[in-house]
CSV table of C-alpha atoms in Angstrom, one decimal:
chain,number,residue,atom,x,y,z
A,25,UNK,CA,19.3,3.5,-22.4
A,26,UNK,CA,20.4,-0.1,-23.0
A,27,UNK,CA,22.5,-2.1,-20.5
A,28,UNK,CA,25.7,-1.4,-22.7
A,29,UNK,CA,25.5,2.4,-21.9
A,30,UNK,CA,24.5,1.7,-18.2
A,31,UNK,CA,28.0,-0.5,-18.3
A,32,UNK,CA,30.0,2.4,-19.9
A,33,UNK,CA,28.5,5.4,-17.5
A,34,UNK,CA,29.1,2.6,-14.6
A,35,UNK,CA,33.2,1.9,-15.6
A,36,UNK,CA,33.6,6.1,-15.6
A,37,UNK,CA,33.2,5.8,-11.7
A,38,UNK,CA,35.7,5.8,-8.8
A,39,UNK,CA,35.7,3.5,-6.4
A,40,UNK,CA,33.6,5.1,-4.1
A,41,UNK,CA,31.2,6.0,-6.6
A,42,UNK,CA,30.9,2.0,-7.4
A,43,UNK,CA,30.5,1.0,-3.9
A,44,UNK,CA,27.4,3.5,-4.1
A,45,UNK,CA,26.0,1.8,-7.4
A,46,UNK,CA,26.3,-1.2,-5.9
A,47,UNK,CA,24.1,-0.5,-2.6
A,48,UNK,CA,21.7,1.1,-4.5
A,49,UNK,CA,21.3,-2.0,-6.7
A,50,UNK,CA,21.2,-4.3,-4.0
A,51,UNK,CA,18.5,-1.6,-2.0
A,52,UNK,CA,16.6,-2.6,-5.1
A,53,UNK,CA,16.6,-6.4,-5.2
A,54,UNK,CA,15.4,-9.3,-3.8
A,55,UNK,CA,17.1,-9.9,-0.1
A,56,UNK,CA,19.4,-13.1,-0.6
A,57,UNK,CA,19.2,-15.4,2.2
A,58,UNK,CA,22.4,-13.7,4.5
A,59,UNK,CA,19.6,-12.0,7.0
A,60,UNK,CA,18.1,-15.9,7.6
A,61,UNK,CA,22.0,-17.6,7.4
A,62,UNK,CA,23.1,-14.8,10.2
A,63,UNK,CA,19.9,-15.6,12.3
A,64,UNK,CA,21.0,-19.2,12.2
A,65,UNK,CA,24.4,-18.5,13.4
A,66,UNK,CA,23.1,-16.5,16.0
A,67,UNK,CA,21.1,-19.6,17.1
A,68,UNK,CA,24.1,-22.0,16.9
A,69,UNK,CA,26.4,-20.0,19.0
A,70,UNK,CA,23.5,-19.0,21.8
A,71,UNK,CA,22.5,-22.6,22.3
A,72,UNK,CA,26.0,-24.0,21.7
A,73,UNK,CA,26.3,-25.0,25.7
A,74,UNK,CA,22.1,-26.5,25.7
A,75,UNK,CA,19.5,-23.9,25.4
A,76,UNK,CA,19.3,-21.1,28.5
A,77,UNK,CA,15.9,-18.7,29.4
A,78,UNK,CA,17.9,-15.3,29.0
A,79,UNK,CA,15.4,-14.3,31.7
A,80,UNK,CA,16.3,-16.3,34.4
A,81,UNK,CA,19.7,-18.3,33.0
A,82,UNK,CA,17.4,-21.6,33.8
A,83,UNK,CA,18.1,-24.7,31.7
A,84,UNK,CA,14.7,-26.0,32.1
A,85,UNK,CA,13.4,-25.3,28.8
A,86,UNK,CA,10.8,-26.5,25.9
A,87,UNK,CA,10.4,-25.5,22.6
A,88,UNK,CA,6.9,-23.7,22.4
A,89,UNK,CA,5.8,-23.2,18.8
A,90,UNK,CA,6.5,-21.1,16.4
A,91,UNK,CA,6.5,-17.2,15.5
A,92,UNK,CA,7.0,-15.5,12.2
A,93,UNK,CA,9.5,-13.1,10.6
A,94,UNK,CA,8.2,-10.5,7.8
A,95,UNK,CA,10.6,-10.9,4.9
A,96,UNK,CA,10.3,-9.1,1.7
A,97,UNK,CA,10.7,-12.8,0.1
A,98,UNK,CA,7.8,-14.0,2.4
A,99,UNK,CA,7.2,-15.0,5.8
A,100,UNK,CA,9.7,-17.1,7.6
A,101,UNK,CA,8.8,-19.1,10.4
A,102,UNK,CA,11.1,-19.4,13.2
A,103,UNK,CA,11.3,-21.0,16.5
A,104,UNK,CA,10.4,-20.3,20.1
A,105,UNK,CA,10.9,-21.4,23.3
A,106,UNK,CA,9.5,-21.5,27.1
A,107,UNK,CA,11.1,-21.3,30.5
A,108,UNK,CA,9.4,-23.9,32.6
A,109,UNK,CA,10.6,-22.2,35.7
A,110,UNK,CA,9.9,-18.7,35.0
A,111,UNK,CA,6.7,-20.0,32.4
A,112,UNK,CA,8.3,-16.7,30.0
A,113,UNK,CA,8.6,-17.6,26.5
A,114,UNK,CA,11.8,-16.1,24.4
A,115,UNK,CA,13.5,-16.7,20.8
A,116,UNK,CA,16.8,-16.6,19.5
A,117,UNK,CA,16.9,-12.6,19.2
A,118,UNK,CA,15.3,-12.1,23.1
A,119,UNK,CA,18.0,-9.5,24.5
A,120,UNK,CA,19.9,-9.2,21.6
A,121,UNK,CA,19.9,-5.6,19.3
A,122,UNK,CA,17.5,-7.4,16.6
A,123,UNK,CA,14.6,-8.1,19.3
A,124,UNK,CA,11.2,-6.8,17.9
A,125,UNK,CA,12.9,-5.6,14.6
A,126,UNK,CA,10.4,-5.2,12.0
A,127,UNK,CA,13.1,-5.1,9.1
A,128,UNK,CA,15.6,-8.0,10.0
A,129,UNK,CA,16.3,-8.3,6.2
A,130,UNK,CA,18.0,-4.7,6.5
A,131,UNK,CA,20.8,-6.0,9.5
A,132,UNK,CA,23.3,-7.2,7.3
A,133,UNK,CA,23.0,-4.0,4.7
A,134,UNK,CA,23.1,-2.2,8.0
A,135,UNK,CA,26.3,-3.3,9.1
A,136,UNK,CA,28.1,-2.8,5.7
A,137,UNK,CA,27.4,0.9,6.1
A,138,UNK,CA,28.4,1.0,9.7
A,139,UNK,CA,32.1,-0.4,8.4
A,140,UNK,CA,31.9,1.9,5.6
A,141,UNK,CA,31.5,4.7,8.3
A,142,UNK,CA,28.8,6.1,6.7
A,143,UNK,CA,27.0,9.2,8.3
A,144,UNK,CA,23.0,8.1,9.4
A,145,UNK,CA,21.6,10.2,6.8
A,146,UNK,CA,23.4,8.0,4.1
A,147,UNK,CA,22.9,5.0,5.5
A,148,UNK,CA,19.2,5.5,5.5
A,149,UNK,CA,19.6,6.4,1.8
A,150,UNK,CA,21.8,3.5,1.1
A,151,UNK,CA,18.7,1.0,2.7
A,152,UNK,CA,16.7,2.7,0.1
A,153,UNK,CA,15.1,4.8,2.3
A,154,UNK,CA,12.9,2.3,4.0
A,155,UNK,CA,14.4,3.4,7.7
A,156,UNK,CA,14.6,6.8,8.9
A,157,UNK,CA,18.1,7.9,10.1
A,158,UNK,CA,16.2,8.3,13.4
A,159,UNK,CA,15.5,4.9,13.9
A,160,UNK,CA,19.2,3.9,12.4
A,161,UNK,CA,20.4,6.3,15.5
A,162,UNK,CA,19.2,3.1,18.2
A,163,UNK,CA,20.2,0.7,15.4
A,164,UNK,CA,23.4,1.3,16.1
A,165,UNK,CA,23.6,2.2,19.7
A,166,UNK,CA,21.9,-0.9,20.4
A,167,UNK,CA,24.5,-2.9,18.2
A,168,UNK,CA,27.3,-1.1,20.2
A,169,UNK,CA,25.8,-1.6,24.0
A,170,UNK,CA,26.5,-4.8,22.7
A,171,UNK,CA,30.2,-4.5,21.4
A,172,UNK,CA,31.0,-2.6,24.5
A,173,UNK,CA,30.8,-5.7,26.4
A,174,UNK,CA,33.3,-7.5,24.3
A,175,UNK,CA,35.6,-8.5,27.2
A,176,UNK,CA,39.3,-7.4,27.1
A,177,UNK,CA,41.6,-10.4,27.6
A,178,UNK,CA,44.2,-10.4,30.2
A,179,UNK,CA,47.6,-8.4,28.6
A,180,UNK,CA,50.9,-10.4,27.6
A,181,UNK,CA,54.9,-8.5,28.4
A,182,UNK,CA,55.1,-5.4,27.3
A,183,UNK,CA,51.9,-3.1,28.1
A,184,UNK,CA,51.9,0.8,26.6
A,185,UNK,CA,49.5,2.5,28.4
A,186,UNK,CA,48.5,6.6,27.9
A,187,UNK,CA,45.6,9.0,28.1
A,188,UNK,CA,43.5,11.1,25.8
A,189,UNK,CA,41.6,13.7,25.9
A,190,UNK,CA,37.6,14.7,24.7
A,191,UNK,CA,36.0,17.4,24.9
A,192,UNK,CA,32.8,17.2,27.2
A,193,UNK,CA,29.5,17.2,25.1
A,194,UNK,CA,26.3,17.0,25.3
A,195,UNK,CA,25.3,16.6,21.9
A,196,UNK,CA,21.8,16.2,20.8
A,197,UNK,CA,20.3,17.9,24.6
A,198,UNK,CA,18.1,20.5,24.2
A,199,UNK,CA,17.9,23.5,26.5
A,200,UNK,CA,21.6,23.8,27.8
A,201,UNK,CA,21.2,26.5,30.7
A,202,UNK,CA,25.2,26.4,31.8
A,203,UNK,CA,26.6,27.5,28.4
A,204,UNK,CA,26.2,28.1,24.8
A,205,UNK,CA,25.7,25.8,22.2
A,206,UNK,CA,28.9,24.7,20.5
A,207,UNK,CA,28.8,24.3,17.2
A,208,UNK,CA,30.4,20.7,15.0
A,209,UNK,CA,32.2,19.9,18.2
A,210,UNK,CA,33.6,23.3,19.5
A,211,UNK,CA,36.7,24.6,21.7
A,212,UNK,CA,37.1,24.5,25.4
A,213,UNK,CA,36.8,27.3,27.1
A,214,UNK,CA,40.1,26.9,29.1
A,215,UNK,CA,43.2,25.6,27.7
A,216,UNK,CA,45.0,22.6,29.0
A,217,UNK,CA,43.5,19.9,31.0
A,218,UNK,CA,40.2,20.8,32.9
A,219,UNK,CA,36.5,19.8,33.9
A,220,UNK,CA,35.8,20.3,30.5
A,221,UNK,CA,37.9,17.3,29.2
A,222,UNK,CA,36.8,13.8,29.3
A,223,UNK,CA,40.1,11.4,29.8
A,224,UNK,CA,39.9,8.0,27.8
A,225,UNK,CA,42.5,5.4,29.1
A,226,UNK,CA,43.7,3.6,26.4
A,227,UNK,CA,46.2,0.4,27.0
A,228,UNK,CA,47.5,-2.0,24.4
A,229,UNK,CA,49.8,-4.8,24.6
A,230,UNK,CA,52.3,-5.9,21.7
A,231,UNK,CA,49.6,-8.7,20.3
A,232,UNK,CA,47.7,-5.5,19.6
A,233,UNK,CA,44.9,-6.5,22.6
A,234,UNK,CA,43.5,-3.4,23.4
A,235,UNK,CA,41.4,-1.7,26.7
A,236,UNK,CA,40.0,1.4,26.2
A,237,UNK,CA,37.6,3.7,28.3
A,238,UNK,CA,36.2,6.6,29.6
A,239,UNK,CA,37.6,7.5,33.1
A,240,UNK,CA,36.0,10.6,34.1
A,241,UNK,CA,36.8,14.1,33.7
A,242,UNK,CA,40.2,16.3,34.2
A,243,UNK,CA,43.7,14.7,35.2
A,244,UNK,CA,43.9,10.7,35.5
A,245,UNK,CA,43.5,9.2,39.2
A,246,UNK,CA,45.5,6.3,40.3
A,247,UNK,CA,42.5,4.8,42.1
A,248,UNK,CA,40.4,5.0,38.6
A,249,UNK,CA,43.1,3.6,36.9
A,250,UNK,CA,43.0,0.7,39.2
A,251,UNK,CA,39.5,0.3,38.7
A,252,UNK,CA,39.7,0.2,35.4
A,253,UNK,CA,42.4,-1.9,34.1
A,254,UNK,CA,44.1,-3.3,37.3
A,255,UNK,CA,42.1,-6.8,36.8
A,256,UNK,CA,44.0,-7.1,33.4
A,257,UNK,CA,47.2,-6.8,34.3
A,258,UNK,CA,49.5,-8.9,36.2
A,259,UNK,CA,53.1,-9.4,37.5
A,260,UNK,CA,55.0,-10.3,34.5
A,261,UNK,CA,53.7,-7.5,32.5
A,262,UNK,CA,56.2,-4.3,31.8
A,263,UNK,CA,54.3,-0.6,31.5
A,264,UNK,CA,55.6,1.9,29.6
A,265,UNK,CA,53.7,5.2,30.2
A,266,UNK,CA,54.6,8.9,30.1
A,267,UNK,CA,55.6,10.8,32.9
A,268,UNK,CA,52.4,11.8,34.6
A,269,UNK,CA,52.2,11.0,38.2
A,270,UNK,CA,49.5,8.5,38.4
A,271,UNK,CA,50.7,6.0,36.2
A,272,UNK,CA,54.2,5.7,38.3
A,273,UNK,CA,52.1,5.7,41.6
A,274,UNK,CA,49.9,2.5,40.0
A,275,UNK,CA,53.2,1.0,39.1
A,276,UNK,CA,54.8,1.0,42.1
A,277,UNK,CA,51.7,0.2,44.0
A,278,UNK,CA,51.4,-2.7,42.2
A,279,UNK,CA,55.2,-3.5,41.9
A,280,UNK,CA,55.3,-3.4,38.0
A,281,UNK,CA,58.2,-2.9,35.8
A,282,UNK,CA,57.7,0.8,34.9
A,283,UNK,CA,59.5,2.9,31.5
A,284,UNK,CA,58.4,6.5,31.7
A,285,UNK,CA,58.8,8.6,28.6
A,286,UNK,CA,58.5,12.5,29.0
A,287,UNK,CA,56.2,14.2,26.5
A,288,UNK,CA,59.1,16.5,25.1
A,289,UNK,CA,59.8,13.8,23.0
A,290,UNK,CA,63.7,14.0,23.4
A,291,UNK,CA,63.7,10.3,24.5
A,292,UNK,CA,61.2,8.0,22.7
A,293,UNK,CA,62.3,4.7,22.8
A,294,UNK,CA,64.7,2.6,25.5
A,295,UNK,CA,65.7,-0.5,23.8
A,296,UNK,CA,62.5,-2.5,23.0
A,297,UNK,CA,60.1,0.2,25.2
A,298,UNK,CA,58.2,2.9,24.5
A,299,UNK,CA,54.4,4.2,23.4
A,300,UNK,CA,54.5,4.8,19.9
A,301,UNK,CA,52.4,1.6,19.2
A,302,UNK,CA,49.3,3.2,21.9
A,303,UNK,CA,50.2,7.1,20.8
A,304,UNK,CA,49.6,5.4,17.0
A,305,UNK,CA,46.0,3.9,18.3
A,306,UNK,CA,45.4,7.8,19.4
A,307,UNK,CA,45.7,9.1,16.5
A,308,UNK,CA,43.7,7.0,14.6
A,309,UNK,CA,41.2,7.3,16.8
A,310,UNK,CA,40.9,11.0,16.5
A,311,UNK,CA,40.9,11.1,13.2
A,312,UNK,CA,38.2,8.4,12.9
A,313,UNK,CA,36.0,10.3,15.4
A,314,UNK,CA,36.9,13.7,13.6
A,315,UNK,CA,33.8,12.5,11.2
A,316,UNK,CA,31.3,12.9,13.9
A,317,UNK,CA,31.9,16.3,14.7
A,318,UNK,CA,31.8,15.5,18.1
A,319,UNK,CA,30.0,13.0,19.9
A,320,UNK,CA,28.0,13.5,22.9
A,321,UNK,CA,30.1,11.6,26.5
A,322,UNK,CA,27.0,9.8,27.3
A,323,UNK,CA,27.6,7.6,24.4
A,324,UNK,CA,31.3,7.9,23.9
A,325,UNK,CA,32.1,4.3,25.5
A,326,UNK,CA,29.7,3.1,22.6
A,327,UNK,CA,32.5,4.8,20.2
A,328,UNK,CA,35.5,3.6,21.6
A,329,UNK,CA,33.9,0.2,21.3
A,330,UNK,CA,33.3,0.7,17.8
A,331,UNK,CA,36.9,1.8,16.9
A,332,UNK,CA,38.4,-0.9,18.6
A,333,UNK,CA,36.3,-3.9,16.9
A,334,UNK,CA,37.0,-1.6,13.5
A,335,UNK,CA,40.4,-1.5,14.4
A,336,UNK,CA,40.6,-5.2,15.2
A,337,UNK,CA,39.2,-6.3,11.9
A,338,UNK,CA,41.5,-3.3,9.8
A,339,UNK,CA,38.2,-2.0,8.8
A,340,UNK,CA,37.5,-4.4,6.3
A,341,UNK,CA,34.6,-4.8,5.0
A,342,UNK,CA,34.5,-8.4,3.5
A,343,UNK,CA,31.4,-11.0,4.6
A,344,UNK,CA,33.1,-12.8,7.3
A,345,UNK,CA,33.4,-9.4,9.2
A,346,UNK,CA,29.7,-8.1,8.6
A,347,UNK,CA,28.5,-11.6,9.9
A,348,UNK,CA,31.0,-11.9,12.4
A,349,UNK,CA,30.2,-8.3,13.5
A,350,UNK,CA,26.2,-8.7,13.7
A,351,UNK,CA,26.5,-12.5,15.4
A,352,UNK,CA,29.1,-11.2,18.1
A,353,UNK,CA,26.4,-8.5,19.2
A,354,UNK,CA,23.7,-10.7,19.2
A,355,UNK,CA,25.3,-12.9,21.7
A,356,UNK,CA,25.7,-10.0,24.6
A,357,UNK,CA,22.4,-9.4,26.4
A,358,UNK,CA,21.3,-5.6,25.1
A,359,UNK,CA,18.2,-4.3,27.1
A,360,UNK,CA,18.2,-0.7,25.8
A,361,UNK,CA,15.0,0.7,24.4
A,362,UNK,CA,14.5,3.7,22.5
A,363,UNK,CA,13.5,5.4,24.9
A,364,UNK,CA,16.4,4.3,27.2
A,365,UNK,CA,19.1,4.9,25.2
A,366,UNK,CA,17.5,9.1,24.6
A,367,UNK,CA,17.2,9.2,28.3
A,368,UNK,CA,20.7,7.8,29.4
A,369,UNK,CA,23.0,10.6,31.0
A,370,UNK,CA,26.7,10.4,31.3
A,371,UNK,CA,28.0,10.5,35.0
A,372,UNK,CA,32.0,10.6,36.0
């Protein structure tokens, strides 16, 4: 087959079918230089303030030879450095979700398929099967301990704030003793609002700056809500909320301008209030986390952290937001092991 035919068969695609042809082409080339450009922005933004031993946040420090990256293209020498006042040497990827990675040139492919929204199993296929979907399971938990800790700026006037709901999961444990196996997320067991459901706070101000996270289990507590967003919220700020208790016992605890809207639905919007823009950023969400078929609540922090950088950047996929989304994590210090991450346990 010549390269004419191979252009023919390639124009009779769709557009998904394209984006596939051109991962698996790229699986099959030469890495270009983006894996060694995003290391270097990593480096400029970690040592933008002077360099900084991310073991003991001391300034006294040397540069201390040299240590080498595997690259399909070669090996690539890169720098390290030493702590003269805890004498521990580090790099530019110490703490960060590339430490010890022994396929650095696969990052940046990595994250494509992570904005794509790719399931593991495809993503290993897309890297041309040089990663297991195993190992691409702590990729990306790693890469999302890190987006997690994205702070969330103080809100600005009008604030809609409202709860959701998951189902309690405990996806991937072996040997459940309380109940039976669910199957591709399953049903509660009771209806309405119980132990069984996970609430997720979600709060969003009108420049679209968003807080969201996991609370606990059953109804919403005013004392969690504190805890959770009262340092990002101040007196100038208006909430709108439904009618549940809790939000208008935080408001008036707090002496905040307070819109309630009743879930019948008979009254949605009072002049410039209301909750359609957070009840919007629900919906969204659940049908982005639909594609999981469940997720287990150890790790469902790590999700909403996904879905709100995602949301952030509209889910495109263009270069500045596959760099800009492997540099961010790199510059939050990520710990987590393998074996930490499979032995982490959710508790409310």
């Amino acid at each position: 087959m010549d390269l004419k035919e191979i252009k023919k068969l390639a124009d009779a695609l769709n557009e998904s079918g394209k984006q596939e042809l051109v991962y698996f082409l790229q699986s099959r080339m030469k890495p270009m230089s983006a894996p060694i450009r995003a290391i270097d922005e990593i480096q400029e933004q970690k040592h933008k303030a002077g360099l900084v031993c991310p073991h003991c946040d001391s300034h006294f420090v040397v540069r201390f030879g040299k240590y080498m990256i595997k690259m399909r293209t070669g090996i690539v020498k890169r720098q390290r450095y030493r702590c003269k006042a805890c004498r521990q040497t580090f790099n530019d990827l110490t703490n960060t979700p590339l430490q010890r990675t022994r396929r650095p040139h696969l990052w940046v492919r990595f994250i494509e398929c992570m904005i794509e929204g790719f399931s593991l199993r495809k993503c290993a296929e897309q890297l041309g099967d040089e990663v297991t979907h195993v190992t691409l399971f702590y990729w990306r938990h790693k890469i999302l301990s890190a987006l997690k800790q994205i702070p969330t700026e103080s809100f600005q006037g009008i604030v809609e704030m409202d709860e959701t709901y998951f189902l309690y999961s405990e996806k991937g444990k072996r040997n459940i003793s309380e109940r039976k196996s669910r199957k591709r997320g399953g049903k509660a067991k009771f209806r309405g609002i119980s132990n069984e459901q996970i609430c997720v706070l979600v709060a969003r101000d009108r420049q679209k700056m968003t807080f969201s996270g996991v609370l606990g289990r059953g109804r919403i507590r005013t004392a969690k809500l504190d805890e959770a967003i009262g340092g990002h919220l101040s007196d100038s700020n208006v909430l709108c909320t439904d009618s549940w208790r809790a939000f208008s016992s935080y408001a008036n605890s707090k002496g905040l301008d307070h819109y309630r809207f009743k879930s019948d639905g008979r009254q949605r919007v009072k002049g410039v209030y209301h909750i359609q823009n957070v009840n919007s950023y629900h919906s969204r969400l659940k049908r982005w986390i639909d594609r999981f078929n469940g997720v287990a609540t150890k790790y469902l922090q790590h999700y909403l952290a996904w879905f709100r950088y995602l949301d952030s950047k509209e889910y495109e996929n263009t270069t500045s937001n596959k760099k800009n989304m492997l540099v961010t994590s790199c510059l939050f210090t990520v710990k987590d092991t393998n074996s930490r991450l499979r032995q982490t346990s959710y508790s409310s």
